Coordinates of C-alpha atoms in Angstrom, one line a residue:
Chain A
X1 CA -56.2 -60.5 -89.6
X2 CA -54.3 -57.3 -90.3
X3 CA -53.7 -56.3 -93.8
X4 CA -52.2 -53.4 -95.7
X5 CA -52.6 -53.1 -99.5
X6 CA -50.7 -51.0 -101.9
X7 CA -49.9 -51.4 -105.6
X8 CA -46.8 -53.5 -106.4
X9 CA -45.4 -51.2 -109.0
X10 CA -46.1 -47.8 -110.6
X11 CA -44.5 -45.9 -113.5
X12 CA -44.5 -42.2 -113.9
X13 CA -42.7 -39.5 -116.0
X14 CA -40.1 -37.0 -114.7
X15 CA -41.8 -33.8 -113.8
X16 CA -45.3 -35.3 -113.5
X17 CA -47.4 -36.1 -110.4
X18 CA -48.1 -39.6 -109.0
X19 CA -50.4 -40.8 -106.3
X20 CA -49.6 -44.0 -104.4
X21 CA -52.6 -45.5 -102.6
X22 CA -52.7 -47.5 -99.4
X23 CA -55.7 -49.2 -97.8
X24 CA -55.5 -50.9 -94.4
X25 CA -57.5 -53.1 -92.1
X26 CA -55.8 -53.3 -88.7
X27 CA -56.7 -54.0 -85.0
X28 CA -56.8 -50.4 -83.9
X29 CA -55.1 -47.4 -85.3
X30 CA -52.5 -45.0 -83.9
X31 CA -51.2 -43.4 -87.1
X32 CA -50.0 -44.2 -90.5
X33 CA -46.5 -43.7 -91.8
X34 CA -45.0 -43.4 -95.3
X35 CA -41.4 -44.4 -95.8
X36 CA -39.1 -44.2 -98.8
X37 CA -36.6 -47.0 -99.5
X38 CA -34.0 -46.9 -102.2
X39 CA -32.7 -50.3 -103.3
X40 CA -30.2 -51.7 -100.9
X41 CA -30.8 -49.1 -98.3
X42 CA -32.9 -48.8 -95.1
X43 CA -36.2 -46.9 -95.1
X44 CA -36.3 -43.2 -94.5
X45 CA -39.2 -41.4 -92.9
X46 CA -41.5 -39.3 -95.1
X47 CA -44.7 -38.6 -93.3
X48 CA -47.0 -39.4 -90.4
X49 CA -50.8 -39.0 -90.4
X50 CA -53.0 -39.6 -87.4
X51 CA -55.9 -37.2 -88.1
X52 CA -58.0 -37.1 -91.3
X53 CA -56.8 -34.7 -93.9
X54 CA -53.8 -33.7 -96.0
X55 CA -50.3 -33.1 -94.7
X56 CA -48.0 -31.3 -97.1
X57 CA -44.3 -31.3 -97.0
X58 CA -42.5 -29.8 -100.0
X59 CA -43.1 -32.0 -103.1
X60 CA -44.6 -34.8 -101.0
X61 CA -48.1 -34.8 -99.4
X62 CA -49.9 -37.5 -97.5
X63 CA -53.6 -37.9 -97.1
X64 CA -55.6 -39.9 -94.5
X65 CA -59.2 -41.0 -94.2
X66 CA -59.6 -43.1 -91.1
X67 CA -63.3 -43.9 -91.8
X68 CA -62.3 -45.4 -95.2
X69 CA -59.1 -47.0 -94.0
X70 CA -57.3 -45.2 -96.8
X71 CA -54.2 -43.1 -97.3
X72 CA -52.3 -41.8 -100.3
X73 CA -48.9 -40.4 -100.9
X74 CA -48.7 -37.7 -103.5
X75 CA -45.4 -36.9 -105.2
X76 CA -45.2 -33.7 -107.3
X77 CA -42.6 -32.5 -109.8
X78 CA -41.1 -36.0 -110.0
X79 CA -37.4 -36.3 -110.2
X80 CA -35.3 -39.3 -111.2
X81 CA -34.1 -39.7 -107.6
X82 CA -37.7 -40.4 -106.5
X83 CA -37.3 -43.8 -108.1
X84 CA -37.6 -46.0 -105.0
X85 CA -40.0 -48.2 -103.1
X86 CA -42.6 -46.4 -100.9
X87 CA -43.8 -48.3 -97.8
X88 CA -47.1 -47.7 -96.1
X89 CA -47.1 -48.7 -92.4
X90 CA -49.9 -48.5 -89.8
X91 CA -49.3 -48.3 -86.0
X92 CA -51.9 -50.7 -84.5
X93 CA -53.5 -50.7 -81.0
X94 CA -50.5 -52.3 -79.6
X95 CA -48.2 -49.7 -81.1
X96 CA -46.8 -52.2 -83.4
X97 CA -46.0 -51.2 -87.0
X98 CA -47.8 -53.2 -89.6
X99 CA -46.0 -52.9 -92.9
X100 CA -47.3 -53.0 -96.5
X101 CA -45.3 -54.8 -99.1
X102 CA -44.3 -51.5 -100.7
X103 CA -44.8 -49.8 -104.1
X104 CA -41.9 -49.7 -106.5
X105 CA -42.0 -46.4 -108.3
X106 CA -40.2 -46.2 -111.6
X107 CA -39.6 -42.7 -113.0
X108 CA -38.9 -42.4 -116.7
X109 CA -37.3 -39.4 -118.4
Chain J
X1 CA -30.7 -35.8 -84.6
X2 CA -32.0 -39.4 -84.1
X3 CA -29.3 -41.3 -85.9
X4 CA -29.1 -45.0 -85.7
X5 CA -26.0 -46.9 -86.8
X6 CA -25.4 -50.5 -87.6
X7 CA -22.2 -52.5 -87.8
X8 CA -21.1 -54.2 -90.0
X9 CA -22.8 -52.8 -93.1
X10 CA -22.1 -56.1 -94.9
X11 CA -20.7 -59.4 -93.9
X12 CA -19.9 -62.7 -95.6
X13 CA -19.6 -65.8 -93.5
X14 CA -19.4 -69.5 -93.9
X15 CA -22.2 -71.8 -93.2
X16 CA -22.3 -73.0 -89.5
X17 CA -20.6 -69.9 -88.1
X18 CA -22.2 -67.1 -86.0
X19 CA -22.4 -63.4 -86.9
X20 CA -23.1 -60.5 -84.6
X21 CA -24.7 -57.3 -85.8
X22 CA -24.7 -54.2 -83.6
X23 CA -27.3 -51.5 -83.6
X24 CA -26.6 -48.2 -81.8
X25 CA -28.6 -45.1 -81.3
X26 CA -26.0 -42.4 -81.5
X27 CA -27.7 -39.2 -80.2
X28 CA -30.7 -40.4 -78.2
X29 CA -31.7 -43.1 -75.8
X30 CA -33.9 -45.9 -77.1
X31 CA -35.9 -48.0 -74.7
X32 CA -37.1 -50.1 -77.6
X33 CA -35.2 -51.3 -80.7
X34 CA -36.7 -53.4 -83.5
X35 CA -35.0 -56.0 -85.7
X36 CA -36.2 -56.5 -89.2
X37 CA -35.3 -58.8 -92.0
X38 CA -35.9 -58.1 -95.7
X39 CA -35.5 -60.5 -98.6
X40 CA -35.0 -59.1 -102.1
X41 CA -38.1 -57.4 -103.5
X42 CA -40.1 -58.1 -100.3
X43 CA -41.3 -55.9 -97.5
X44 CA -39.8 -55.5 -94.1
X45 CA -40.5 -58.4 -91.8
X46 CA -40.3 -57.7 -88.0
X47 CA -38.3 -60.4 -86.3
X48 CA -38.3 -59.2 -82.7
X49 CA -38.8 -56.2 -80.4
X50 CA -35.9 -55.6 -78.0
X51 CA -36.4 -53.8 -74.7
X52 CA -33.5 -52.5 -72.7
X53 CA -32.8 -54.8 -69.7
X54 CA -35.4 -57.5 -70.6
X55 CA -35.8 -60.4 -72.9
X56 CA -36.7 -59.7 -76.5
X57 CA -40.1 -60.4 -77.8
X58 CA -39.9 -62.6 -81.0
X59 CA -42.5 -62.7 -83.8
X60 CA -44.2 -65.9 -84.6
X61 CA -42.0 -68.2 -86.7
X62 CA -38.7 -66.5 -85.6
X63 CA -36.4 -68.9 -83.7
X64 CA -35.2 -67.2 -80.6
X65 CA -32.3 -69.7 -80.1
X66 CA -31.1 -69.0 -83.6
X67 CA -31.4 -65.2 -83.5
X68 CA -30.1 -64.1 -80.2
X69 CA -30.9 -60.5 -79.2
X70 CA -29.2 -58.6 -76.4
X71 CA -30.2 -55.0 -75.4
X72 CA -27.7 -54.3 -72.7
X73 CA -28.0 -50.5 -72.7
X74 CA -30.3 -47.7 -73.9
X75 CA -28.1 -47.2 -76.9
X76 CA -27.0 -50.6 -78.0
X77 CA -28.8 -53.8 -79.1
X78 CA -27.1 -56.8 -80.8
X79 CA -28.4 -59.5 -83.0
X80 CA -26.4 -62.7 -83.3
X81 CA -27.3 -65.1 -86.0
X82 CA -26.1 -68.5 -84.7
X83 CA -25.1 -71.4 -86.9
X84 CA -25.9 -69.4 -90.0
X85 CA -27.1 -71.1 -93.2
X86 CA -27.4 -69.8 -96.7
X87 CA -31.2 -69.3 -96.2
X88 CA -30.3 -66.7 -93.5
X89 CA -28.7 -64.5 -96.2
X90 CA -30.7 -61.3 -96.1
X91 CA -30.8 -57.6 -95.3
X92 CA -31.1 -57.1 -91.6
X93 CA -32.2 -53.7 -90.4
X94 CA -32.6 -52.3 -86.9
X95 CA -34.7 -49.4 -85.8
X96 CA -35.3 -47.5 -82.6
X97 CA -37.8 -45.1 -81.3
X98 CA -37.2 -42.1 -79.0
X99 CA -37.5 -42.6 -75.3
X100 CA -40.3 -40.0 -75.1
X101 CA -42.3 -37.9 -77.4
X102 CA -44.3 -38.6 -80.5
X103 CA -45.2 -39.5 -83.1
X104 CA -43.6 -42.8 -82.3
X105 CA -41.5 -42.6 -85.3
X106 CA -39.0 -45.3 -85.9
X107 CA -35.5 -44.3 -86.9
X108 CA -33.8 -46.9 -89.0
X109 CA -30.2 -48.0 -89.2
X110 CA -28.5 -48.3 -92.6
X111 CA -28.9 -52.1 -92.6
X112 CA -26.5 -55.0 -92.7
X113 CA -26.3 -57.3 -95.7
X114 CA -25.5 -60.8 -94.6
X115 CA -24.4 -63.4 -97.1
X116 CA -23.8 -67.0 -95.9
X117 CA -21.8 -69.2 -98.2

């Protein structure tokens, strides 16, 4: 079956750095997405990785290792507004998005 | 660019009635739109994939006669929840991908919160 694993909840301090991991087992791979979702709102796009390596975009970076079925989202200089759920999703061989359950990130002052 | 709207943003209806939710791509054409449902503290669950001019493809366990999907144009898809029951109360989100170009990113609407009393 297809499976995406990410931690249920993480806590970090304002100004710090946090890494949210995602491991996946899917039928085929056409890319991995990270989305941010604030409570009661729809997800918003953060990043897309299809090749191995690190993609940096401002305070957020996303890493992919296809051979390990592994990705992480790195958030630097954490702000209170970064408190949200972070969803990992993989595009499988049928170009269907397989979603993880999301990681709820709690930022403390 | 790539804005998706949904209407209504929230709706309360009585058990047994039907509710229609609209999803529009405002500044692009979308051959494919997706309908998701999300229960509190749970991840997105894909309900169906809607292609313009053809019948929607429903995920296993989703009743096609209860959740009617119509994708009449390249910018509009509708989801009708028929004979709604309290267990249908959820956050319904649509998304669309661009007609061409990568990376196959889905653009999400703001969601519709349905409460069935």
